[in-house]
CSV table of C-alpha atoms in Angstrom, one decimal:
chain,number,residue,atom,x,y,z
A,1,MET,CA,-3.9,-11.7,4.8
A,2,CYS,CA,-4.9,-8.0,3.4
A,3,HIS,CA,-3.5,-7.3,0.0
A,4,LEU,CA,-2.8,-4.0,1.3
A,5,ARG,CA,-1.1,-5.0,4.2
A,6,ALA,CA,3.1,-5.9,4.3
A,7,ARG,CA,5.3,-7.3,7.3
A,8,SER,CA,8.2,-4.7,7.9
A,9,PRO,CA,11.3,-6.6,8.9
A,10,ALA,CA,12.3,-3.1,10.5
A,11,ARG,CA,9.6,-2.5,12.4
A,12,GLY,CA,8.4,-6.1,13.3
A,13,GLY,CA,5.2,-4.8,12.3
A,14,VAL,CA,2.3,-4.7,10.0
A,15,VAL,CA,2.2,-1.7,8.2
A,16,THR,CA,0.7,-0.3,4.5
A,17,ALA,CA,2.5,-0.9,1.3
A,18,ARG,CA,0.6,2.5,-0.3
A,19,ARG,CA,-2.0,4.1,2.2
A,20,GLU,CA,-2.0,4.8,5.9
A,21,VAL,CA,-4.8,2.6,7.5
A,22,PRO,CA,-6.7,4.2,10.2
A,23,LEU,CA,-6.1,3.3,13.7
A,24,LEU,CA,-9.5,1.2,14.4
A,25,VAL,CA,-9.3,-0.4,11.0
A,26,ARG,CA,-5.5,-1.7,12.0
A,27,LEU,CA,-7.0,-2.7,15.5
A,28,ALA,CA,-9.8,-4.6,13.9
A,29,TRP,CA,-7.5,-6.5,11.5
A,30,ASP,CA,-5.9,-7.0,14.7
A,31,CYS,CA,-8.7,-9.0,16.2
A,32,LEU,CA,-9.4,-11.4,13.2
A,33,ASP,CA,-5.9,-12.6,13.2
A,34,GLN,CA,-6.1,-13.6,17.0
A,35,HIS,CA,-9.7,-14.9,16.7
A,36,ARG,CA,-7.7,-17.2,13.6
A,37,HIS,CA,-5.3,-18.5,16.0
A,38,ARG,CA,-7.4,-18.5,19.4
A,39,ARG,CA,-10.9,-17.9,20.6
A,40,CYS,CA,-11.6,-15.5,23.6
A,41,GLY,CA,-14.1,-15.4,26.5
A,42,LYS,CA,-17.1,-14.0,24.3
A,43,CYS,CA,-16.8,-17.0,21.6
A,44,ALA,CA,-19.7,-19.1,21.6
A,45,GLU,CA,-19.5,-23.0,20.8
A,46,ALA,CA,-21.3,-22.4,17.2
A,47,GLY,CA,-18.5,-20.2,16.5
A,48,PHE,CA,-20.2,-16.4,16.5
A,49,CYS,CA,-18.3,-13.8,18.3
A,50,PRO,CA,-19.8,-10.1,18.7
A,51,VAL,CA,-16.0,-8.6,18.9
A,52,VAL,CA,-15.3,-10.5,15.3
A,53,GLU,CA,-18.5,-9.2,13.9
A,54,ALA,CA,-17.9,-5.4,15.1
A,55,ALA,CA,-14.4,-6.1,13.5
A,56,ARG,CA,-15.7,-7.1,10.2
A,57,HIS,CA,-18.1,-4.9,10.0
A,58,ARG,CA,-16.3,-1.9,11.0
A,59,ILE,CA,-13.4,-3.0,7.9
A,60,ARG,CA,-16.6,-3.6,5.5
A,61,GLU,CA,-17.7,0.1,6.6
A,62,TRP,CA,-14.3,1.5,5.7
A,63,ARG,CA,-13.8,-0.2,2.5
A,64,ARG,CA,-17.1,1.1,1.6
A,65,PHE,CA,-16.2,4.8,2.5
A,66,ARG,CA,-12.8,4.4,-0.1
A,67,HIS,CA,-15.0,3.4,-2.5
A,68,VAL,CA,-17.5,5.9,-2.5
A,69,TRP,CA,-14.9,8.3,-1.6
A,70,GLY,CA,-12.6,7.5,-4.3
A,71,ARG,CA,-10.0,6.0,-1.8
A,72,ARG,CA,-8.8,2.8,-3.5
């Protein structure tokens, strides 16, 4: 689990502790969480999944954007 995310017992979902995370990045994290527990129809036998790679890429780009623009 990412150190920026924490469970909220009141809402039952995942919320940020210090800052707002964009919706598409939250969806990318949810995709990675779902693939950690079960495979989708696009997953290959070798373990490669284009959906997971797209989610990882989106998260990396968001982190790079925050780093470049000083939003840590």
